[in-house]
Coordinates of C-alpha atoms and ligand atoms in Angstrom, one line a residue:
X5 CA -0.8 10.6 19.6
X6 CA 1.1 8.0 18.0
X7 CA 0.7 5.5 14.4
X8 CA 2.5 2.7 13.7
X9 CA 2.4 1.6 10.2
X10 CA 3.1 -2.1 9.5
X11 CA 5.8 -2.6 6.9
X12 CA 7.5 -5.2 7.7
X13 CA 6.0 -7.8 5.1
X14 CA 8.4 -8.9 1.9
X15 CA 5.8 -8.9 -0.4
X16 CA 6.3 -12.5 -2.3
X17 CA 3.0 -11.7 -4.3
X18 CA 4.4 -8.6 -5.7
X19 CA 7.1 -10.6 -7.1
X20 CA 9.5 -9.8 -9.2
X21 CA 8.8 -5.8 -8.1
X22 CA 10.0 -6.6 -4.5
X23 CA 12.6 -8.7 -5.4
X24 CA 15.1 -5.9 -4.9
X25 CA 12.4 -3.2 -3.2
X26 CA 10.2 -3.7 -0.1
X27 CA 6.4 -3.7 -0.8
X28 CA 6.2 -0.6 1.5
X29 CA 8.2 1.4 -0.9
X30 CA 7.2 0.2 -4.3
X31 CA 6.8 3.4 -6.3
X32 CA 3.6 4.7 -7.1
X33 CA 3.7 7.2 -9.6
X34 CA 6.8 9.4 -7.7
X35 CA 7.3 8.4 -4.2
X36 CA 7.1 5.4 -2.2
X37 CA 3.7 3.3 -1.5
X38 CA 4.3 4.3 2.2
X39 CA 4.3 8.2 2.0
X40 CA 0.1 7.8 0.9
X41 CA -0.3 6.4 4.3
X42 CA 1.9 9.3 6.0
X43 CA -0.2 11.6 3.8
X44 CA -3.2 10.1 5.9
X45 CA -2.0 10.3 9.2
X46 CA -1.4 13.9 8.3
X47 CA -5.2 14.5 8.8
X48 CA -5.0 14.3 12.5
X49 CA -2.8 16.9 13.5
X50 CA -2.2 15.4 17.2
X51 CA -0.5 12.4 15.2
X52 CA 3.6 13.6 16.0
X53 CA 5.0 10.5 15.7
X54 CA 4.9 7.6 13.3
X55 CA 6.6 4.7 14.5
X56 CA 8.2 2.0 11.2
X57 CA 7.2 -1.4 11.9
X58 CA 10.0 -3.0 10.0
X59 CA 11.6 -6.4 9.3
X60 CA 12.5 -6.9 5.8
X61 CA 15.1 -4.9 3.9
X62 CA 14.5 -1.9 7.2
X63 CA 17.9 -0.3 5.6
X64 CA 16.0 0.0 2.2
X65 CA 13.3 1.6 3.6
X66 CA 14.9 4.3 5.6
X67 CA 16.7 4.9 3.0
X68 CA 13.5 6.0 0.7
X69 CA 11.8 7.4 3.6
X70 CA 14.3 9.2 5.7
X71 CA 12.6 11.5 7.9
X72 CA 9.7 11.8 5.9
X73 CA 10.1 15.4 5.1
X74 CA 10.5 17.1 8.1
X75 CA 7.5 19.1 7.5
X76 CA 4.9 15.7 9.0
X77 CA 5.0 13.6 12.5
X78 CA 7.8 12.4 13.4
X79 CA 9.3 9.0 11.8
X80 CA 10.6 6.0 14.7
X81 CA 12.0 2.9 12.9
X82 CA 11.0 0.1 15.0
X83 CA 13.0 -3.0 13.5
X84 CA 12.5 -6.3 14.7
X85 CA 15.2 -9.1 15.0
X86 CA 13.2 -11.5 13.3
X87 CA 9.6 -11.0 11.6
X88 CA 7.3 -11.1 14.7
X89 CA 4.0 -11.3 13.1
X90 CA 1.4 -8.5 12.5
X91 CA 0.2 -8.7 16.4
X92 CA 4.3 -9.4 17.8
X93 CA 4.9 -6.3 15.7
X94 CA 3.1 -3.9 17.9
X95 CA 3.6 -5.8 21.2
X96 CA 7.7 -4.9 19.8
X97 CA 6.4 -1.1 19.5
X98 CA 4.6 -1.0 23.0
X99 CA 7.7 0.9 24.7
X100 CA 7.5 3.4 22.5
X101 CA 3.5 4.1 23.2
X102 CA 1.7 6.7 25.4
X103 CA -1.5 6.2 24.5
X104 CA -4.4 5.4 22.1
X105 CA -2.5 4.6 18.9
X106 CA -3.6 4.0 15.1
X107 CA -2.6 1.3 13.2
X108 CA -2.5 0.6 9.8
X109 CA -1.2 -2.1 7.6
X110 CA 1.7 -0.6 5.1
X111 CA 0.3 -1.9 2.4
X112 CA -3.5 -0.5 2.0
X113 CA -4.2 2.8 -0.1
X114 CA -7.5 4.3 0.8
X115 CA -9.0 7.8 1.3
X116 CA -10.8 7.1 4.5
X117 CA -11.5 10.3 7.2
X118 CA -9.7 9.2 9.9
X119 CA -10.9 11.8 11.9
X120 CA -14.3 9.9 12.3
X121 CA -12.6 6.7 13.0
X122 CA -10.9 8.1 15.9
X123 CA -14.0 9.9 17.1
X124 CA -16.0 7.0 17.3
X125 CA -13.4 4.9 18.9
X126 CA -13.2 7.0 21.4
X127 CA -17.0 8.5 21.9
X128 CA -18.1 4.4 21.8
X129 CA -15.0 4.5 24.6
X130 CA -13.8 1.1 22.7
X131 CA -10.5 -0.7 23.8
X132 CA -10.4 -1.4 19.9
X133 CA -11.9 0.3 16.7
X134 CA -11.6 -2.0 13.2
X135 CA -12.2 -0.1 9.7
X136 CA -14.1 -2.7 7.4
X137 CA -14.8 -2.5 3.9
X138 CA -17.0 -4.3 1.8
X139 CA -15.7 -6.3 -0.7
X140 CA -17.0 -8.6 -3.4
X141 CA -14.3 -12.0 -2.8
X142 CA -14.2 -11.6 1.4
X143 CA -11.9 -14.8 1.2
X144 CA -8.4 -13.7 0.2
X145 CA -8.8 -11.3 3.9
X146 CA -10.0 -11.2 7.9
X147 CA -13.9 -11.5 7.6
X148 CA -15.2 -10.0 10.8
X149 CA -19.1 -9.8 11.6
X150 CA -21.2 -7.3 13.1
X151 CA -24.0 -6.8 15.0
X152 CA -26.8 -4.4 14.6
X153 CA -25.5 -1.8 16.8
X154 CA -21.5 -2.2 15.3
X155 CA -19.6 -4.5 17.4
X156 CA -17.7 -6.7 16.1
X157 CA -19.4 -10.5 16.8
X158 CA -16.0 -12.6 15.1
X159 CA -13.1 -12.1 13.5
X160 CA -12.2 -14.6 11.2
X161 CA -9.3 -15.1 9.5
X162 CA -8.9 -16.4 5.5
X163 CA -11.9 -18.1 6.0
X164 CA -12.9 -21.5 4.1
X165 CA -15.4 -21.0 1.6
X166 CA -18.1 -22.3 3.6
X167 CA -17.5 -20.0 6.3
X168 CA -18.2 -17.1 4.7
X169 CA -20.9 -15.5 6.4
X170 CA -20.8 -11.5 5.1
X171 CA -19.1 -9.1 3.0
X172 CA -17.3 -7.0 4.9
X173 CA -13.5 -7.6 6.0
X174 CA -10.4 -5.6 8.0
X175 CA -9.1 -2.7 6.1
X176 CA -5.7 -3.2 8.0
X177 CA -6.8 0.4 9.8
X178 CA -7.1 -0.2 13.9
X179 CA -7.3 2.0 16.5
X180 CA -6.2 0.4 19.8
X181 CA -6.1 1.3 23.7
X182 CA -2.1 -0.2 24.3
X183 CA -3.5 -1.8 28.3
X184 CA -4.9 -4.3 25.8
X185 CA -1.4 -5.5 24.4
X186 CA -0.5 -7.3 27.9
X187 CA -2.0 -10.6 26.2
X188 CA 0.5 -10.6 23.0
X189 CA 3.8 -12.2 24.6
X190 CA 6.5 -10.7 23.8
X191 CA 9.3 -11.2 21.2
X192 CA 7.5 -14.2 19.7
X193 CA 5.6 -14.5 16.5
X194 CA 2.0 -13.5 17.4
X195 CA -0.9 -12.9 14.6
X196 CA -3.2 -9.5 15.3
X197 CA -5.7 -11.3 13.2
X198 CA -5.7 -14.9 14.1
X199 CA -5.4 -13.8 18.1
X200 CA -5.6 -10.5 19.0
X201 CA -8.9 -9.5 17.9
X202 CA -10.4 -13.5 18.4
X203 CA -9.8 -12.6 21.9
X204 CA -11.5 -9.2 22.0
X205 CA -14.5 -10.6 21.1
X206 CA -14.0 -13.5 24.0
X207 CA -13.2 -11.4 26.4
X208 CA -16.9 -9.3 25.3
X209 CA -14.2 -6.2 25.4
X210 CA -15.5 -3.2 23.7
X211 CA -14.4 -4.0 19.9
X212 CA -16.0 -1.5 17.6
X213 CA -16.7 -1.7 13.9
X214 CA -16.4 1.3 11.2
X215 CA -17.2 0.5 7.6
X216 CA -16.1 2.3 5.0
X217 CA -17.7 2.6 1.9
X218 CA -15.1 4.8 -0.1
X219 CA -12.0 3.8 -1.7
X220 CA -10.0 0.9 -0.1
X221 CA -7.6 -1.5 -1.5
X222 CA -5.2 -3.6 -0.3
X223 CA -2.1 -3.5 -2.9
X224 CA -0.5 -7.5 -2.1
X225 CA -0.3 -8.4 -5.8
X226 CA 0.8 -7.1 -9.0
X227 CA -3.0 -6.6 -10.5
X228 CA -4.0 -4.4 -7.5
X229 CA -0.9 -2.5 -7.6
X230 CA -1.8 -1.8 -11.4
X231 CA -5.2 -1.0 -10.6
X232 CA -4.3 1.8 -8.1
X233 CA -2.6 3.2 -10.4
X234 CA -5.6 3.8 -12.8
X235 CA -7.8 4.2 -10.2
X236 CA -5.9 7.4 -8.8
X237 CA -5.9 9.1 -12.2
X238 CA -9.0 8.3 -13.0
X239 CA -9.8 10.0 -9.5
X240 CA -11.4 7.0 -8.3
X241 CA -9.2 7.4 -5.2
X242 CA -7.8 11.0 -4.8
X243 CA -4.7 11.5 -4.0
X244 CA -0.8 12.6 -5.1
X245 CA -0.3 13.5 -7.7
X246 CA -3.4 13.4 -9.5
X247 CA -5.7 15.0 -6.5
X248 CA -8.1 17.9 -8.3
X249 CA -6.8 17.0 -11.5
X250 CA -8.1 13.2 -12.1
X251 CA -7.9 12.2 -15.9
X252 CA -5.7 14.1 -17.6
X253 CA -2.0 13.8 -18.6
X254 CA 0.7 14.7 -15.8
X255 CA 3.7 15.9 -17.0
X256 CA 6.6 16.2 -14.5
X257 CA 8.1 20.4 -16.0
X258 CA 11.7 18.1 -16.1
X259 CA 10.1 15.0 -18.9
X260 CA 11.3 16.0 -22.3
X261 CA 8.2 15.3 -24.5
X262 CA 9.7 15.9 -28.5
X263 CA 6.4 17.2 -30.9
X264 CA 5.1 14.7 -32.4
X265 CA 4.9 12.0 -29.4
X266 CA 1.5 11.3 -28.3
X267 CA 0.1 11.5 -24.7
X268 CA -3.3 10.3 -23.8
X269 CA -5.1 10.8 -20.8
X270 CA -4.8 9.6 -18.1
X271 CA -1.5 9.1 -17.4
X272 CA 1.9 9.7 -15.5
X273 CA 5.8 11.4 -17.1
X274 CA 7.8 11.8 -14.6
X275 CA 10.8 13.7 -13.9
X276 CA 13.4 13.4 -16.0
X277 CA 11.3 10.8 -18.9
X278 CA 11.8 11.0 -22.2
X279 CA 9.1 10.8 -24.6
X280 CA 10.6 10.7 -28.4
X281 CA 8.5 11.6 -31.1
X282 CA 6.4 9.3 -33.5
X283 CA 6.2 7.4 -29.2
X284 CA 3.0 7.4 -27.9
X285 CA 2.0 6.8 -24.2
X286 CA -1.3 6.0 -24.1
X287 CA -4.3 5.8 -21.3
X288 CA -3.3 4.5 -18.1
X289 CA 0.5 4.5 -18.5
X290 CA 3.0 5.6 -16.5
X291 CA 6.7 6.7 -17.3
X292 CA 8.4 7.1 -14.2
X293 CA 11.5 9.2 -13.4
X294 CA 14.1 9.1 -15.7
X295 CA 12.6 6.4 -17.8
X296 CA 13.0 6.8 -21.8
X297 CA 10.0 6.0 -24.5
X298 CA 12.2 5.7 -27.7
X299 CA 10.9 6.6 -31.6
X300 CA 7.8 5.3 -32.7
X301 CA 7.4 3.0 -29.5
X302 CA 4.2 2.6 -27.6
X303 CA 3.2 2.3 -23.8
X304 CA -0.4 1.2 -23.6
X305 CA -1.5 0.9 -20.0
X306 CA 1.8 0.1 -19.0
X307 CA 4.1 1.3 -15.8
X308 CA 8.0 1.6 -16.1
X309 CA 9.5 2.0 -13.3
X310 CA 13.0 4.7 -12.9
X311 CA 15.4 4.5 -15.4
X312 CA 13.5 1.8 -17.6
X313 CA 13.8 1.9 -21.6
X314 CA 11.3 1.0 -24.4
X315 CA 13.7 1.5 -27.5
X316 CA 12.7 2.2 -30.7
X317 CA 9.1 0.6 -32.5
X318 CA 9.0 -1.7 -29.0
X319 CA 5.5 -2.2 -28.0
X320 CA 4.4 -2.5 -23.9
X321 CA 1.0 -3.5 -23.4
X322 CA -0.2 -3.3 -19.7
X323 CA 2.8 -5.3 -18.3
X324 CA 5.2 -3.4 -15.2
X325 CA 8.8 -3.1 -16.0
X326 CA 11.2 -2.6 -13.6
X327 CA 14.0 -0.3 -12.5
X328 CA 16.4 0.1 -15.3
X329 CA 14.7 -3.0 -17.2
X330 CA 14.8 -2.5 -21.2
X331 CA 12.6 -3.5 -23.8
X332 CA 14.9 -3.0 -26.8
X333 CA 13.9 -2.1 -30.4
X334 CA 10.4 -4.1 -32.0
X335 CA 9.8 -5.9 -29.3
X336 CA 6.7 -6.8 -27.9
X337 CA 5.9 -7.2 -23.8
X338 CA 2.2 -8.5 -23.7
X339 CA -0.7 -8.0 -21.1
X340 CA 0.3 -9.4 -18.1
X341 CA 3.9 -9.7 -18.3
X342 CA 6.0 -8.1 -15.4
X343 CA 10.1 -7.9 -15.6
X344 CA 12.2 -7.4 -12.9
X345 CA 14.5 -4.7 -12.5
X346 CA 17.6 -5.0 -15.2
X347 CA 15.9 -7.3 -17.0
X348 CA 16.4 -7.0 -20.8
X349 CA 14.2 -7.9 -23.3
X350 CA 16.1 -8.3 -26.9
X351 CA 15.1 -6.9 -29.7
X352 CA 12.0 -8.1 -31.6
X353 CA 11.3 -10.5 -28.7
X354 CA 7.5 -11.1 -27.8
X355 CA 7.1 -11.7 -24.4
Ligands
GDD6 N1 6.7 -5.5 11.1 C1 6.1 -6.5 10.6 N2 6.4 -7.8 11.0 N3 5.1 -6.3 9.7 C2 4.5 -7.4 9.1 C3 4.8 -8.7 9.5 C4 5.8 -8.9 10.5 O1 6.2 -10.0 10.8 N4 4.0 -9.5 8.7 C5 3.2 -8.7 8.0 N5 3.5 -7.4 8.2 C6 2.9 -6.3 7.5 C7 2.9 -6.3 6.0 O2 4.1 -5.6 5.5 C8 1.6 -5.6 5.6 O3 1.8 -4.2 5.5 C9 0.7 -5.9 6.8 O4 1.5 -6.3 7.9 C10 -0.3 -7.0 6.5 O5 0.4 -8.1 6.0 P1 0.0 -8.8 4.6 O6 0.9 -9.9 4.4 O7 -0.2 -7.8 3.6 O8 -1.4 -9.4 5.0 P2 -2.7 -9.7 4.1 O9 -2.9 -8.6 3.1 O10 -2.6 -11.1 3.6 O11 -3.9 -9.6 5.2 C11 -4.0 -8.5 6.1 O12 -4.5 -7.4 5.4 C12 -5.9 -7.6 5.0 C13 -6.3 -6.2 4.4 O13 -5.5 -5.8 3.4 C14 -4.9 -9.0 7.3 O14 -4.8 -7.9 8.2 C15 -6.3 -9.2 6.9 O15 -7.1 -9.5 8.0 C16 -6.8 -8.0 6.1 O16 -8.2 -8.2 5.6
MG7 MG1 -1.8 -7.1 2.4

């Protein structure tokens, strides 16, 4: 059985993160946003291949991703000449199919049992299974209605405001029979959502729903990228590195911590950080590889990316800084601030 994963997406609302790194490999905690969604393809053993739906920056993400491992299914990169659309994408994968495949947009983090998706697809003999979650503001996503008995009724979308008819929306997780695909032309731009699935539900083909009521979220802008962080070490969503060992401190065995710098819990040194004393990281931060926390400095709910510096008495306050940005000595990044990579922040700045 094969998995495509849909990474072709530049992610502008992630801006300035993925002005130099794809949303699909945007680093959460220690590895690449796309490895969590390997790591879930991993629970169905017959899965040997997952095929890279790629577009932007495909040179990028091989390069983070390799072969994933070795150890997993084996990774295709499927690159497209020009972006194709979430629906053109897999019609530009269909050579490569032999079967029932899974699909999964690149950018959602979730702790869903695939296993059970799979099995109802395939014991409700569907040409097409939908995960849906239920979420408070259905508007910003493809609204789909059900009936009593789980088929999908409509697909719908970004919906206007007044044709919001229910709560629950596409999880970007499909499972799909590939005779379907003949209806997506191909090479030209094609939309899963807007004409794909519409015509499932026209054609009264066997579309199946699957809700799922555990963690989901969809990580398109810089506030839900934040928020998985916290909400994997708080253990609100389990998963690497903080599986079995949700709120407390992780310390990569490599960080140098010097006594007298104070780590809270929950939160994230990676390999390599440096933690000076009289520093403190506080809840919710994370100090990725390499990155340096200078003297007396604090990182409260913050996330440096690699090879970032706060210098000396600087103060981060839940704000993203990026790869090799600095914050230099007494300044002051505020709530909501994000800095691209190399960005520099001069000393006693307030930002
Ligand atoms: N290969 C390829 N080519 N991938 C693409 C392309 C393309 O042209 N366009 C988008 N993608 C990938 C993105 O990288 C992302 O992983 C996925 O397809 C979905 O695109 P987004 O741009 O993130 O869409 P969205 O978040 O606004 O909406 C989608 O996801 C929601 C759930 O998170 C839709 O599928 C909604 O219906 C859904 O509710
Ligand atoms: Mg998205």
């Amino acid at each position: 059985m094969q998995a495509i994963v849909l990474a072709g997406g530049s992610g502008t609302r992630l801006r300035p993160l993925t002005c130099h790194t794809p949303k699909a490999i945007v680093p959460i905690f220690d590895r690449p946003l796309l490895h969590y969604q390997i790591d879930l393809l991993r629970q169905l053993p017959e899965i040997d291949e997952v095929i890279l739906s790629l577009n932007y920056r495909p040179d990028a993400i091989e390069r983070a991703v390799g072969d994933g491992g070795g150890t997993g299914p084996r990774i295709r990169y499927a690159v497209e000449p020009e972006p194709l659309g979430t629906g053109g994408a897999v019609r530009f994968c269909a050579p490569y199919l032999d079967g029932t495949v899974v699909v999964f947009n690149g950018d959602v983090l979730t702790a869903i049992d695939l296993r059970a998706v799979v099995d109802r697809h395939r014991s409700r003999g569907a040409r097409a299974t939908i995960v849906l979650a239920p979420v408070d503001d259905p508007a910003a996503y493809g609204l789909v209605e059900t009936d009593a008995a789980g088929n999908v009724r409509a697909f719908r979308e970004k919906p206007p405001p007044d044709a919001i008819t229910c709560n629950t929306i596409n999880a970007g997780i499909y499972v799909l029979e590939p005779d379907t695909f003949d209806r997506i032309p191909a090479g030209t731009r094609y939309s899963i959502e807007r004409r794909y699935f519409p015509s499932l539900v026209e054609r009264g083909e066997a579309f199946v729903a699957y809700v799922e009521r555990g963690y989901w979220i969809d990580i398109g802008t810089t506030e839900k990228y934040v928020q998985a962080h916290r909400d994997i070490m708080r253990g609100r969503c389990a998963a690497h590195p903080f599986a079995g060992r949700a709120g407390e401190p992780f310390v990569d065995p490599t960080a140098a911590v010097d006594p007298g710098a104070r780590i809270d819990a929950p939160c994230f040194v990676g390999a390599g950080a440096r933690v000076c004393g009289g520093a403190a990281v506080l809840a919710d931060s994370v100090v990725a590889a390499r990155a340096a926390v200078g003297r007396d400095a604090v990182v409260d709910g913050a996330i440096l990316w690699p090879d970032s510096r706060v210098d000396s008495a600087a103060v981060v306050r839940d704000a993203v800084i990026g790869r090799r940005a600095r914050v230099e000595a007494h300044a002051v990044v505020g709530p909501g601030t994000v800095l691209g990579d190399d960005s520099v922040v001069t000393a006693f700045s307030q930002v």
